[in-house]
Amino acid sequence: MKRIIFCLAVAALGTACVQAPQTTSAPPAPSATVAVKIIAFNDFHGNLRTPSLRVAVPDATQSTGMRFEPAGGIEQFSALVQSLKAMNKNVAVVSAGDMVGATPLLSALFKDEPTIEAMNLVGLDFHAVGNHEFDYGISHLKRLKSGGCKIDEKTSKPDCGGRPPYAGAKFEFLAANVIDNASGQPLFPAYAVKEFEGIKVGFIGLTTRTTPFIVRPGGTVGLTFKEEVETINALVPTLKAQGIESILVVMHEGGEQTGSINQCVDFKGRAREIAESLDPAVQVVITAHTHRYHICELGSRLVTSAGSYGTLVTDIDLEIDRSTRKIIAKKARNLVVDPKGAKDPALTTLVDRYAALSAPLENRVVGKLTREVNAVVGPSGESTLGNLIADAHLFGTTAPDKGGAVIAFNNPGSLRAPIIPDADGGVKYGELFKAQPFQNDLIIMTLTGKQIKNLLEQQFNSSDRIRLLGVSKGFIYTWDNARPRGEKVLPGSMRLNGTPMDAQLQYRVAANSFLAGGSEGMGMFRDGTDRQVGMLDLEALVEMISAGSPVTPPSVGRITRLN
């Protein structure tokens, strides 16, 4: 501000100059609210490149009111996140689980270190662990967080694979309901706090309580997974005692709806059940796990999901009252990650570096397929990809010295992407890996015909949607949706190579180690005797396509549904 000087003529004293008192404008009063932006995503699953997945966006020109378009790619994902960050200095970036596990070769070949490094560059703040973070056990998960090279199984020494030592995650892992039985404490912090202009915001992070039943056996030994609502509500007083009135939940549990990316049509599932039971202090619930997108308002509570594979980013704007420190307004939208959009050069450098290292294996042509195969489920409950993978399991375990299997099963959760041949039918190793990325051992065991019937009945025990096992060629059966649980498989409908199966006769059966351990409610597999460990499931698929090239994928028709 300019100083103003007045000069006055004073008799007998000549001229005197008097400086007027300096005045300044008062600083603007702070606004009554603080604007906070939350950038959220979930179920990334190491998709550093644009996945073979399309998202539904509104389109009035279509009869359905929507169209499906490609999305994703970490370079474009990061560029979008950075542009959103530029809109508000008060920002937090959060992930709702399954960032790793079931990942494409570009990430999996390097134990998912590239995905963690990518998220460091994106600027992730908090990550609530999902069930797939436990795919390879607690030690592996802790190493992903803290850094260090993987331990070589033969030498028991760190092996960096000729690369610089892995530095770990720069962001916090959260796991409120995952309790280490030895210490009685959460495996990772239960919550995190970030302060915006003096206002503290709490983020409670947790995973689905069903994790021990949906990851490979051994991945959760020594851990207890507590109920979600109980865990969240018990933490609310703890946060409030710290003066935190704005509370968000970042949860690896989800729901589903039938609308496009920013809709909430017929929303249902465990995420809804949980959200409706939470303490009123929880105003935002960021969900995951089901790979479904939605923006829902349940009363005063906002419930969101960004689908999967980095195809969408959820942009959440909060308005927090300074005096009460409570969220007084909130809105959200899902934004499509445009694969043709701007790229973050730092992520381009990272992807190019790992692509060069993985290219020789990823681009190796294994053989030929005569058409695409996918996991789209038909009315009977089977898919062409499920049948193909089951055939590969059988191919790799039929020989007497490899187990002598006559039937093979695979779980639909192991099918992660379609297998799309090149124009000339060629199929690369990387494509097969994307379709079946878990690298499970094949386990061959003996089950009686009665046990196999009971095994099939277990497919219908879940209260969620029915997800049937893929079955190998030569094996057929019929199920009736109108019959009660435990009696859905029609007596006498199970046939092997045209012959009715005998309830007392013993059969050699193959399944991946995930199923063989009784996961996904398939406990009957644990009763299998005379177990033998075979080759990796992916290895069997590679060998089958290579040996039989060109392979004509199987059609559906092995399972028949009535009603």
CSV table of N, CA and C in Angstrom, one decimal, residues 79-148:
chain,number,residue,atom,x,y,z
A,79,ALA,N,-1.7,-39.4,-16.1
A,79,ALA,CA,-1.9,-38.1,-16.6
A,79,ALA,C,-3.3,-37.5,-16.1
A,80,LEU,N,-4.3,-38.4,-16.1
A,80,LEU,CA,-5.6,-37.9,-15.7
A,80,LEU,C,-5.6,-37.6,-14.2
A,81,VAL,N,-4.9,-38.4,-13.4
A,81,VAL,CA,-4.8,-38.2,-12.0
A,81,VAL,C,-4.1,-36.8,-11.7
A,82,GLN,N,-3.0,-36.6,-12.5
A,82,GLN,CA,-2.3,-35.3,-12.2
A,82,GLN,C,-3.1,-34.1,-12.6
A,83,SER,N,-4.0,-34.3,-13.7
A,83,SER,CA,-4.8,-33.1,-14.0
A,83,SER,C,-5.9,-32.8,-13.0
A,84,LEU,N,-6.4,-33.9,-12.3
A,84,LEU,CA,-7.3,-33.7,-11.2
A,84,LEU,C,-6.6,-33.1,-10.0
A,85,LYS,N,-5.4,-33.5,-9.7
A,85,LYS,CA,-4.7,-33.0,-8.6
A,85,LYS,C,-4.5,-31.5,-8.8
A,86,ALA,N,-4.3,-31.0,-10.0
A,86,ALA,CA,-4.0,-29.6,-10.3
A,86,ALA,C,-5.2,-28.7,-10.0
A,87,MET,N,-6.4,-29.3,-9.8
A,87,MET,CA,-7.6,-28.6,-9.5
A,87,MET,C,-7.8,-28.2,-8.1
A,88,ASN,N,-7.1,-28.8,-7.2
A,88,ASN,CA,-7.3,-28.6,-5.8
A,88,ASN,C,-6.0,-29.0,-5.0
A,89,LYS,N,-5.5,-28.1,-4.2
A,89,LYS,CA,-4.3,-28.4,-3.4
A,89,LYS,C,-4.6,-29.4,-2.3
A,90,ASN,N,-5.8,-29.5,-1.9
A,90,ASN,CA,-6.3,-30.4,-0.9
A,90,ASN,C,-6.7,-31.7,-1.5
A,91,VAL,N,-5.8,-32.7,-1.7
A,91,VAL,CA,-6.2,-33.9,-2.4
A,91,VAL,C,-5.6,-35.1,-1.8
A,92,ALA,N,-6.3,-36.2,-1.9
A,92,ALA,CA,-5.7,-37.5,-1.5
A,92,ALA,C,-6.1,-38.5,-2.6
A,93,VAL,N,-5.1,-39.4,-2.9
A,93,VAL,CA,-5.3,-40.5,-3.9
A,93,VAL,C,-5.4,-41.8,-3.2
A,94,VAL,N,-6.5,-42.6,-3.4
A,94,VAL,CA,-6.6,-43.8,-2.6
A,94,VAL,C,-7.0,-45.0,-3.5
A,95,SER,N,-6.6,-46.2,-3.1
A,95,SER,CA,-6.9,-47.4,-3.8
A,95,SER,C,-7.6,-48.3,-2.9
A,96,ALA,N,-8.7,-49.0,-3.4
A,96,ALA,CA,-9.5,-49.9,-2.6
A,96,ALA,C,-9.2,-51.4,-2.9
A,97,GLY,N,-7.9,-51.7,-3.1
A,97,GLY,CA,-7.5,-53.1,-3.0
A,97,GLY,C,-7.4,-53.8,-4.4
A,98,ASP,N,-6.7,-55.0,-4.3
A,98,ASP,CA,-6.4,-55.7,-5.5
A,98,ASP,C,-5.6,-54.9,-6.6
A,99,MET,N,-4.7,-54.1,-6.1
A,99,MET,CA,-3.8,-53.4,-7.0
A,99,MET,C,-2.9,-54.4,-7.7
A,100,VAL,N,-2.5,-55.5,-7.0
A,100,VAL,CA,-1.7,-56.6,-7.5
A,100,VAL,C,-2.4,-57.9,-7.4
A,101,GLY,N,-1.8,-58.9,-7.9
A,101,GLY,CA,-2.4,-60.2,-8.0
A,101,GLY,C,-3.2,-60.4,-9.2
A,102,ALA,N,-3.2,-61.6,-9.8
A,102,ALA,CA,-3.9,-61.8,-11.1
A,102,ALA,C,-3.5,-60.7,-12.1
A,103,THR,N,-2.2,-60.5,-12.2
A,103,THR,CA,-1.7,-59.4,-13.1
A,103,THR,C,-1.1,-59.9,-14.4
A,104,PRO,N,-1.1,-59.1,-15.4
A,104,PRO,CA,-0.5,-59.4,-16.7
A,104,PRO,C,1.0,-59.7,-16.5
A,105,LEU,N,1.6,-60.3,-17.6
A,105,LEU,CA,3.0,-60.7,-17.5
A,105,LEU,C,3.9,-59.5,-17.2
A,106,LEU,N,3.6,-58.3,-17.8
A,106,LEU,CA,4.5,-57.2,-17.6
A,106,LEU,C,4.7,-56.8,-16.1
A,107,SER,N,3.7,-57.1,-15.3
A,107,SER,CA,3.9,-56.9,-13.9
A,107,SER,C,4.3,-58.2,-13.1
A,108,ALA,N,3.6,-59.3,-13.5
A,108,ALA,CA,3.7,-60.5,-12.7
A,108,ALA,C,5.2,-61.1,-12.9
A,109,LEU,N,5.7,-60.9,-14.0
A,109,LEU,CA,7.1,-61.5,-14.3
A,109,LEU,C,8.1,-60.9,-13.3
A,110,PHE,N,7.8,-59.7,-12.8
A,110,PHE,CA,8.7,-59.1,-11.8
A,110,PHE,C,8.1,-59.0,-10.5
A,111,LYS,N,7.3,-60.0,-10.1
A,111,LYS,CA,6.7,-60.1,-8.8
A,111,LYS,C,5.8,-58.8,-8.4
A,112,ASP,N,5.3,-58.2,-9.4
A,112,ASP,CA,4.4,-57.0,-9.3
A,112,ASP,C,5.1,-55.8,-8.7
A,113,GLU,N,6.4,-55.8,-8.7
A,113,GLU,CA,7.2,-54.6,-8.4
A,113,GLU,C,6.9,-53.4,-9.3
A,114,PRO,N,6.7,-53.7,-10.6
A,114,PRO,CA,6.5,-52.5,-11.5
A,114,PRO,C,5.2,-51.8,-11.2
A,115,THR,N,4.2,-52.5,-10.7
A,115,THR,CA,2.9,-51.8,-10.4
A,115,THR,C,3.1,-50.9,-9.2
A,116,ILE,N,3.8,-51.4,-8.2
A,116,ILE,CA,4.1,-50.6,-7.0
A,116,ILE,C,4.9,-49.3,-7.4
A,117,GLU,N,5.9,-49.6,-8.2
A,117,GLU,CA,6.7,-48.4,-8.6
A,117,GLU,C,5.9,-47.4,-9.4
A,118,ALA,N,4.9,-47.9,-10.2
A,118,ALA,CA,4.1,-47.1,-11.0
A,118,ALA,C,3.2,-46.2,-10.1
A,119,MET,N,2.7,-46.8,-9.1
A,119,MET,CA,1.8,-46.1,-8.1
A,119,MET,C,2.6,-45.1,-7.3
A,120,ASN,N,3.9,-45.3,-7.1
A,120,ASN,CA,4.7,-44.3,-6.4
A,120,ASN,C,4.8,-43.1,-7.3
A,121,LEU,N,4.9,-43.3,-8.6
A,121,LEU,CA,5.0,-42.2,-9.5
A,121,LEU,C,3.6,-41.5,-9.7
A,122,VAL,N,2.6,-42.2,-9.6
A,122,VAL,CA,1.2,-41.6,-9.7
A,122,VAL,C,1.0,-40.7,-8.5
A,123,GLY,N,1.6,-41.0,-7.4
A,123,GLY,CA,1.4,-40.2,-6.1
A,123,GLY,C,0.3,-40.8,-5.3
A,124,LEU,N,0.1,-42.1,-5.2
A,124,LEU,CA,-0.9,-42.7,-4.3
A,124,LEU,C,-0.6,-42.4,-2.9
A,125,ASP,N,-1.6,-42.1,-2.1
A,125,ASP,CA,-1.5,-41.9,-0.7
A,125,ASP,C,-1.7,-43.1,0.2
A,126,PHE,N,-2.9,-43.8,0.0
A,126,PHE,CA,-3.3,-44.9,0.8
A,126,PHE,C,-3.9,-46.0,0.0
A,127,HIS,N,-3.6,-47.2,0.4
A,127,HIS,CA,-4.0,-48.4,-0.3
A,127,HIS,C,-4.6,-49.4,0.7
A,128,ALA,N,-5.9,-49.7,0.6
A,128,ALA,CA,-6.5,-50.7,1.4
A,128,ALA,C,-6.3,-52.0,0.7
A,129,VAL,N,-5.6,-53.0,1.4
A,129,VAL,CA,-5.3,-54.2,0.8
A,129,VAL,C,-6.6,-55.0,0.4
A,130,GLY,N,-6.5,-55.7,-0.7
A,130,GLY,CA,-7.6,-56.6,-1.1
A,130,GLY,C,-7.3,-58.1,-0.9
A,131,ASN,N,-8.2,-58.9,-1.4
A,131,ASN,CA,-7.9,-60.4,-1.2
A,131,ASN,C,-6.7,-60.8,-2.0
A,132,HIS,N,-6.5,-60.3,-3.3
A,132,HIS,CA,-5.4,-60.7,-4.1
A,132,HIS,C,-4.1,-60.3,-3.6
A,133,GLU,N,-4.0,-59.3,-2.8
A,133,GLU,CA,-2.7,-59.0,-2.2
A,133,GLU,C,-2.1,-60.2,-1.4
A,134,PHE,N,-2.9,-61.1,-1.0
A,134,PHE,CA,-2.5,-62.3,-0.2
A,134,PHE,C,-2.2,-63.5,-1.1
A,135,ASP,N,-2.3,-63.4,-2.4
A,135,ASP,CA,-2.1,-64.5,-3.3
A,135,ASP,C,-0.8,-65.3,-3.1
A,136,TYR,N,0.2,-64.6,-2.8
A,136,TYR,CA,1.6,-65.2,-2.6
A,136,TYR,C,2.1,-65.1,-1.2
A,137,GLY,N,1.2,-64.9,-0.2
A,137,GLY,CA,1.5,-65.0,1.2
A,137,GLY,C,1.9,-63.7,1.8
A,138,ILE,N,2.0,-63.7,3.1
A,138,ILE,CA,2.2,-62.5,3.9
A,138,ILE,C,3.6,-62.0,3.7
A,139,SER,N,4.6,-62.8,3.6
A,139,SER,CA,6.0,-62.3,3.4
A,139,SER,C,6.1,-61.6,2.1
A,140,HIS,N,5.5,-62.1,1.1
A,140,HIS,CA,5.6,-61.4,-0.2
A,140,HIS,C,4.9,-60.0,-0.1
A,141,LEU,N,3.7,-60.0,0.5
A,141,LEU,CA,3.0,-58.7,0.7
A,141,LEU,C,3.8,-57.7,1.5
A,142,LYS,N,4.4,-58.1,2.6
A,142,LYS,CA,5.2,-57.2,3.4
A,142,LYS,C,6.4,-56.7,2.6
A,143,ARG,N,7.0,-57.6,1.7
A,143,ARG,CA,8.1,-57.1,0.9
A,143,ARG,C,7.7,-56.1,-0.1
A,144,LEU,N,6.5,-56.3,-0.7
A,144,LEU,CA,6.0,-55.3,-1.6
A,144,LEU,C,5.9,-53.9,-1.0
A,145,LYS,N,5.5,-53.9,0.3
A,145,LYS,CA,5.4,-52.6,1.0
A,145,LYS,C,6.7,-52.0,1.4
A,146,SER,N,7.6,-52.9,2.0
A,146,SER,CA,8.8,-52.3,2.6
A,146,SER,C,10.0,-52.3,1.7
A,147,GLY,N,10.0,-53.1,0.6
A,147,GLY,CA,11.1,-53.2,-0.3
A,147,GLY,C,12.0,-54.4,-0.1
A,148,GLY,N,13.0,-54.4,-0.9
A,148,GLY,CA,14.0,-55.5,-0.9
A,148,GLY,C,13.7,-56.5,-2.0
